Coordinates of C-alpha atoms and ligand atoms in Angstrom, one line a residue:
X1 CA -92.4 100.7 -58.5
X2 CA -95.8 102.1 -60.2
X3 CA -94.0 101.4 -63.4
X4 CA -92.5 97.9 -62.6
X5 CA -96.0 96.8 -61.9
X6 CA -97.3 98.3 -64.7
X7 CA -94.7 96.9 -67.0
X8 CA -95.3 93.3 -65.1
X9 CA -99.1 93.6 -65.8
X10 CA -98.7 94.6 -69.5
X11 CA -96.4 91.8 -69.8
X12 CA -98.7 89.1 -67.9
X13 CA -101.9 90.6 -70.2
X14 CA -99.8 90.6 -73.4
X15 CA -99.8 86.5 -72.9
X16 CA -102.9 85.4 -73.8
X17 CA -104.7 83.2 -71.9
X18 CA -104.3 80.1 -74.3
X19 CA -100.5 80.0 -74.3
X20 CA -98.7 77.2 -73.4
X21 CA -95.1 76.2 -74.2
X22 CA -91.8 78.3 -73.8
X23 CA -92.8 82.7 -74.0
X24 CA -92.2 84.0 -75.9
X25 CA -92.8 81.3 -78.7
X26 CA -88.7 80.6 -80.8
X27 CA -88.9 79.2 -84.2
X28 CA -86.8 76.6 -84.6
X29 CA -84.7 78.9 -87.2
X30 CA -82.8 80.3 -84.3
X31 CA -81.6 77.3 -83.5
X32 CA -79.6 76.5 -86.6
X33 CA -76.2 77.1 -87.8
X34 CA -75.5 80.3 -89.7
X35 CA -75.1 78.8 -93.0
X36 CA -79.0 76.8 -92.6
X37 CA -80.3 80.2 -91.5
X38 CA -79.0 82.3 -94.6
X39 CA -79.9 79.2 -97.1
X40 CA -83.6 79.9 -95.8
X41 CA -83.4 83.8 -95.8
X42 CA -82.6 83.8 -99.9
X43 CA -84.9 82.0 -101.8
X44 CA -82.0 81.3 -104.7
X45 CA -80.0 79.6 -102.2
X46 CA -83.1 77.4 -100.3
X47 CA -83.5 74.3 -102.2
X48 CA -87.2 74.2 -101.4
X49 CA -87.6 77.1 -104.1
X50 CA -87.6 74.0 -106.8
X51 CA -90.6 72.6 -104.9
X52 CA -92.4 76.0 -104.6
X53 CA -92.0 76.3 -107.9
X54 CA -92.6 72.8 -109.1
X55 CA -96.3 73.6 -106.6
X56 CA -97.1 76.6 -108.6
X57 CA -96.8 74.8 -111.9
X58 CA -99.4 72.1 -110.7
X59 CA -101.4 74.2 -109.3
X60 CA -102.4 75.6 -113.2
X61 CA -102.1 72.3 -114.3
X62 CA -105.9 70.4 -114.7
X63 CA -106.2 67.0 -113.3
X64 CA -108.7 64.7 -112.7
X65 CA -112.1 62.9 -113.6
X66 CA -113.4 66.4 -114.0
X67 CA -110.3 68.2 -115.6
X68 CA -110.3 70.9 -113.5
X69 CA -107.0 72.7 -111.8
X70 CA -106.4 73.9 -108.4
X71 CA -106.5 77.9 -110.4
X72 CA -109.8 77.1 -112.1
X73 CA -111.7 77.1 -108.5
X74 CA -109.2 79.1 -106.5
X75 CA -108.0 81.8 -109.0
X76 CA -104.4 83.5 -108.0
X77 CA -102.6 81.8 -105.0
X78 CA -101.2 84.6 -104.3
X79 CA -104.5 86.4 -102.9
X80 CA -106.7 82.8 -102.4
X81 CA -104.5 81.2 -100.5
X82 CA -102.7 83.8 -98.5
X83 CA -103.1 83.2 -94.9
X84 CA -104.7 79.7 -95.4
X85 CA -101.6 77.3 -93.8
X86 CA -101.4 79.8 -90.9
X87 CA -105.0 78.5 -90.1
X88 CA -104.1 74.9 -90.0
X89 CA -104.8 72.2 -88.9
X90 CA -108.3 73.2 -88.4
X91 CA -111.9 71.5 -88.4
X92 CA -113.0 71.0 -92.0
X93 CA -116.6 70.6 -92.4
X94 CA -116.5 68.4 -95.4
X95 CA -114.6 66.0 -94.0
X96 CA -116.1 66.1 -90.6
X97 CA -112.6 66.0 -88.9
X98 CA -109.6 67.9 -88.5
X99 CA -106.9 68.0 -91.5
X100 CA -103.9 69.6 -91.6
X101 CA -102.9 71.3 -95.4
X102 CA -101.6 68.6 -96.6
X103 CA -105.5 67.1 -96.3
X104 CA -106.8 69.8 -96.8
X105 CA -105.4 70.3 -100.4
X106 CA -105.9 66.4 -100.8
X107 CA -109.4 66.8 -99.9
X108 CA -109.6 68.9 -103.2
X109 CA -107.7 66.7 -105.3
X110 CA -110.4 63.7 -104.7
X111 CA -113.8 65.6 -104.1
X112 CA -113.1 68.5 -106.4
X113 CA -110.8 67.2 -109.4
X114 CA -112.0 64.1 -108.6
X115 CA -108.4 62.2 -108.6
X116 CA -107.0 59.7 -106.7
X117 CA -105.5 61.4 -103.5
X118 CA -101.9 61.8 -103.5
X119 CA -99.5 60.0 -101.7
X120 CA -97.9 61.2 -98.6
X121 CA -94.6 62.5 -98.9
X122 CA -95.0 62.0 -102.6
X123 CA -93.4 65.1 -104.6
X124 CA -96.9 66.7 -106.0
X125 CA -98.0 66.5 -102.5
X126 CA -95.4 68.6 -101.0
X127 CA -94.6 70.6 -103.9
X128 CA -98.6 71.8 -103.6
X129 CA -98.3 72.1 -100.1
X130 CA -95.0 74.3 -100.2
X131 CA -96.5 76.4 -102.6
X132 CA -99.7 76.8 -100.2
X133 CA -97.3 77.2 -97.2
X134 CA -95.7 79.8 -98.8
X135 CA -98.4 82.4 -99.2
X136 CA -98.7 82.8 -95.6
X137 CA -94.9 83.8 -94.9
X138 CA -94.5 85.9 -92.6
X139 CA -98.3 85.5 -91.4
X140 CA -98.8 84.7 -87.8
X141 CA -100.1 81.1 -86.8
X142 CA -103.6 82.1 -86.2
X143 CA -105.4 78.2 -85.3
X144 CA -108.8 77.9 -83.8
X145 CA -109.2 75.6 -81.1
X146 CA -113.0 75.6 -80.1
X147 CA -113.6 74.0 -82.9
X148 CA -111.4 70.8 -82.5
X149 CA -111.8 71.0 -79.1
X150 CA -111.1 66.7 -78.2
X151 CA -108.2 67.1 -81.1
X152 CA -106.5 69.4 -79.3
X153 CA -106.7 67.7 -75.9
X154 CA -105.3 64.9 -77.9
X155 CA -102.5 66.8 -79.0
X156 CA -101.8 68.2 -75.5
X157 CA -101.9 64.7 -73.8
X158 CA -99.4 62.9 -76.6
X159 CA -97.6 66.0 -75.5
X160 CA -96.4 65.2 -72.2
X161 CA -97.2 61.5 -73.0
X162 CA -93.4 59.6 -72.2
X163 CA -92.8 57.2 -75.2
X164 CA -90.4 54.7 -76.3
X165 CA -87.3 52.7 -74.8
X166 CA -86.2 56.2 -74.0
X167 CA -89.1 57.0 -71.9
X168 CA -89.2 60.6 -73.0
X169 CA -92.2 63.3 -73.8
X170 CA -92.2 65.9 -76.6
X171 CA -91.9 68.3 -73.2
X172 CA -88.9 66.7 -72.1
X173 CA -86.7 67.8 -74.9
X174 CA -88.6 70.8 -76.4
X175 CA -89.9 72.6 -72.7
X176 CA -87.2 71.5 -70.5
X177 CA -84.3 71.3 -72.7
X178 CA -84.5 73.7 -75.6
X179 CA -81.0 75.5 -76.4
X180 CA -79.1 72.5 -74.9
X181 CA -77.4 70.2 -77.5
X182 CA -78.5 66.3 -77.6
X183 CA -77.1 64.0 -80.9
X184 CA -75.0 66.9 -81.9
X185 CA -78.3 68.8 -82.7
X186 CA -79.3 72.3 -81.4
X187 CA -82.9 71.0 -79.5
X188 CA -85.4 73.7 -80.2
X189 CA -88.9 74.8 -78.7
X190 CA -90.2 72.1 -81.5
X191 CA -92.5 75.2 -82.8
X192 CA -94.5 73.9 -85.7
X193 CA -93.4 76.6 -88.1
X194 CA -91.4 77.1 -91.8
X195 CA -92.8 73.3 -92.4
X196 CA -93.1 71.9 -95.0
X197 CA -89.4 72.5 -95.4
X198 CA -86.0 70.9 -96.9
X199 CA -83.6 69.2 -94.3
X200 CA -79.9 68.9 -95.5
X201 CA -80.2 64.9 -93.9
X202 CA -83.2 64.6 -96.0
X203 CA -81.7 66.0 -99.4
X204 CA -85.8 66.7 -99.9
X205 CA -88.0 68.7 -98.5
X206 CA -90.7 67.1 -95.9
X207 CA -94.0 67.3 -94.0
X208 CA -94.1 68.4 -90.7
X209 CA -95.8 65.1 -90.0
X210 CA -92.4 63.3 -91.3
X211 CA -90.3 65.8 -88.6
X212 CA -92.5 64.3 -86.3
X213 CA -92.2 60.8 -86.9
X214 CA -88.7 61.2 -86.7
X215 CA -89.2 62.8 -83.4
X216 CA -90.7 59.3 -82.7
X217 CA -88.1 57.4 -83.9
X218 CA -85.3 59.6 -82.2
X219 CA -87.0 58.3 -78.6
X220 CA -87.0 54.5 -80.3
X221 CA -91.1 55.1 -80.7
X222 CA -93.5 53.5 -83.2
X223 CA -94.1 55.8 -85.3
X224 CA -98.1 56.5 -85.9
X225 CA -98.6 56.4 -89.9
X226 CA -99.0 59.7 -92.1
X227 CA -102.4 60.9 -91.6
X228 CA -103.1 59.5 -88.1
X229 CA -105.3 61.1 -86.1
X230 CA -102.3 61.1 -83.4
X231 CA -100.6 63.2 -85.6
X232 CA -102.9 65.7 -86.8
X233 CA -104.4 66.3 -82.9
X234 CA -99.9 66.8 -82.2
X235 CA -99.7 69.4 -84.5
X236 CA -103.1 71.1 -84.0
X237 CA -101.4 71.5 -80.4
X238 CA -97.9 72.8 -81.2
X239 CA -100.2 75.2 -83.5
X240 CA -101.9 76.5 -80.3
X241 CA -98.1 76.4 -78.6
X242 CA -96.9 78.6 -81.6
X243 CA -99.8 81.6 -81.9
X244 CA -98.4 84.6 -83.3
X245 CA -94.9 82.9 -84.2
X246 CA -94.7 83.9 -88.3
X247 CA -93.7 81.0 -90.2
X248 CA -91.4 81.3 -93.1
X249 CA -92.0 78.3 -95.1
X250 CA -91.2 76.3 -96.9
X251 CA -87.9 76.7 -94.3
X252 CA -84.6 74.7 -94.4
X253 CA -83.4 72.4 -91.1
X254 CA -80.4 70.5 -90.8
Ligands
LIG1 C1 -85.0 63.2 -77.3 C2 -85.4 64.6 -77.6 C3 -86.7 64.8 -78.4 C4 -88.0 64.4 -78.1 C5 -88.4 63.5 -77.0 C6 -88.8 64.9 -79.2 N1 -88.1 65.7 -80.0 FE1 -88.8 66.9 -81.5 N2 -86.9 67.4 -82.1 C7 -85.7 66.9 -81.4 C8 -84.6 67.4 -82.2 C9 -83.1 67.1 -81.8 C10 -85.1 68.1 -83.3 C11 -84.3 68.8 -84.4 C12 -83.7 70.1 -83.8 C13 -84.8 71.1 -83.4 O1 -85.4 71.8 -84.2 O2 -85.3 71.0 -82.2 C14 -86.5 68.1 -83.1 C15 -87.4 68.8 -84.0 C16 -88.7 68.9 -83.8 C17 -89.6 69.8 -84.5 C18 -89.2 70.7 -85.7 C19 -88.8 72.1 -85.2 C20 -88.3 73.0 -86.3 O3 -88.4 74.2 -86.1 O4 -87.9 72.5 -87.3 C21 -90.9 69.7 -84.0 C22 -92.1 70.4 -84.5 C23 -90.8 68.7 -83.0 N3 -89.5 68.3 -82.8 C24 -91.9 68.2 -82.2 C25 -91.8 67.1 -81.4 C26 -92.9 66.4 -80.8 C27 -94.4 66.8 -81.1 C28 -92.4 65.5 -80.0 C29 -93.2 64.4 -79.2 C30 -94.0 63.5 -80.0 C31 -91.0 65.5 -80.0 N4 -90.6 66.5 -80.9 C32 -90.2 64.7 -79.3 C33 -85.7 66.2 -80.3 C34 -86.8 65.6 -79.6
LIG2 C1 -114.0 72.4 -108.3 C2 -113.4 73.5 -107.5 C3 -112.1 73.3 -106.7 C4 -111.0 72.7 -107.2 C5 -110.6 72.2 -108.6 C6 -110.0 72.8 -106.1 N1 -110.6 73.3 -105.0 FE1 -109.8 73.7 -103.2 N2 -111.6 74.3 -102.4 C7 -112.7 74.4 -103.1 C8 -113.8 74.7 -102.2 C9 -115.3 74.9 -102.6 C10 -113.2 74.9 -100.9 C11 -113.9 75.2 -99.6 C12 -114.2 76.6 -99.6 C13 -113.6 77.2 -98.4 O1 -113.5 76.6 -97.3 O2 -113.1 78.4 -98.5 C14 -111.8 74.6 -101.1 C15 -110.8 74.8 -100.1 C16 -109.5 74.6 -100.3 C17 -108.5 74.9 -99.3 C18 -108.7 75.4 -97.9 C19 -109.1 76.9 -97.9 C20 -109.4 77.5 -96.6 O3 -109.6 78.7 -96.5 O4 -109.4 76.7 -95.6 C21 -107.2 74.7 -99.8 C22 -105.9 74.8 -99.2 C23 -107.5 74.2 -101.2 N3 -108.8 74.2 -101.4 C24 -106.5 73.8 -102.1 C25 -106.7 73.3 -103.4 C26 -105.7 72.8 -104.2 C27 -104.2 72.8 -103.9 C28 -106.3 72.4 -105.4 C29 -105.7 71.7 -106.6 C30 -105.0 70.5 -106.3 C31 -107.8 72.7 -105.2 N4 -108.0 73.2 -104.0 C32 -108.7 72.4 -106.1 C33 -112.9 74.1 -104.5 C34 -111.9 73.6 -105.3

């Protein structure tokens, strides 16, 4: 009895007082056939390998007004940048808002090569981000909150928000309904993690902002544009959802 309550205790203390969303947290990995899952365990068979590698050829390459790469500032990737994607989206100072990498590393590309940004979904963008991504696999999701404070109440309230003709929230499928089947598709926990990543129906790899806007579309949603605030306060939110849940992107999704 002693035991049972201390095991219940442990258990009810090892859940930290933030965590929302299914406990413990999935990645969406599990939910994939066996053949997705072992293209994303080998990087010779995960087609986003071509992006990583395509990221870590730009990143040494210089660019800009000022000529400058992403290696002349930030030295080895490897060590710079490990750890860095499991921190975001987060508050950036020198934008004065929240960004998720794919601003983040855009927010370089303008203010310190001083080139035009790059355009979402465009190949150099995800190709950086991939690259980026991938130095923190295996790293927890680590976001801060109490410093996006009214993003992340944002997030939360899209979150359980009902949308479209359908008349469904993100909860609805990814709370109530993950491991049932819906459009012949395995419905996950809708954890944030292994994105950017390739999907088979996309024959490309793709932000998580694009997974989400096709979450939109899948309830017959508008979709918010790339960058909206919408978006970014969303996936500050699954963040929180997903603390501690190691992400192993650039992943692979049907
Ligand atoms: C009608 C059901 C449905 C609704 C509503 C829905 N989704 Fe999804 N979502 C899916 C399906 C199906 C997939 C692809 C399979 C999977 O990974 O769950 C998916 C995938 C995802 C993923 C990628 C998970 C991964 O590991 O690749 C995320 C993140 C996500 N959804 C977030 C959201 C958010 C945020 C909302 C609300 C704006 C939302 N979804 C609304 C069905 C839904
Ligand atoms: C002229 C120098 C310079 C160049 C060139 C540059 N950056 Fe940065 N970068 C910075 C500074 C300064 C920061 C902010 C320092 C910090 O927050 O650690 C930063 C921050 C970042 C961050 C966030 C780091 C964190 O810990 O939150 C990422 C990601 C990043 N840069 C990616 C890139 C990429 C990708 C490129 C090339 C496309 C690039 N940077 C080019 C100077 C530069």
């Amino acid at each position: 009895m002693a035991r049972a309550l201390r095991v219940a205790l442990a258990l009810l203390f090892s859940i930290p007082a933030w965590a929302e969303g299914p406990q413990p947290p999935r990645s969406g990995i599990e939910f994939q056939s066996a053949d997705v899952r072992a293209m994303q365990a080998d990087d010779f068979a995960n087609p986003a390998t071509l992006w990583v590698d395509r990221g870590a050829a730009l990143w040494k390459s210089p660019r800009g007004e000022r000529n400058v790469s992403c290696a002349a500032c930030h030295g080895d990737a490897e060590k710079s940048m490990k750890g860095v994607a499991a921190r975001y989206p987060a508050y950036v100072e020198s934008l004065g808002r929240v960004a998720d990498v794919e601003q983040r590393i855009n927010a370089c590309v303008v203010d310190n090569q001083k080139a035009p940004a790059l355009p979402w979904e465009s190949q150099d963008l995800l190709s950086l981000s991939a690259y980026v991504a991938k130095q923190s696999r295996g790293m927890p999701v680590a976001v801060r909150i109490d410093t996006a404070a009214s993003d992340f109440e944002r997030g939360r309230r899209i979150y359980f928000e009902r949308q479209g003709q359908l008349n469904l929230a993100c909860t609805h499928c990814h709370d109530a309904s993950w491991g049932r089947t819906i459009y012949a598709e395995r419905v996950s926990q809708g954890q944030p993690v292994d994105w950017p990543a390739y999907r088979l129906e996309w024959q490309a790899v793709g932000s998580l902002e694009r997974r989400l806007r096709a979450c939109y579309f899948g309830v017959r949603a508008e979709m918010p544009p790339f960058g909206a605030r919408d978006l970014v306060a969303l996936e500050l939110y699954l963040a929180n959802r997903a603390q501690g849940l190691a992400s192993m992107a650039p992943g692979v999704r049907r």
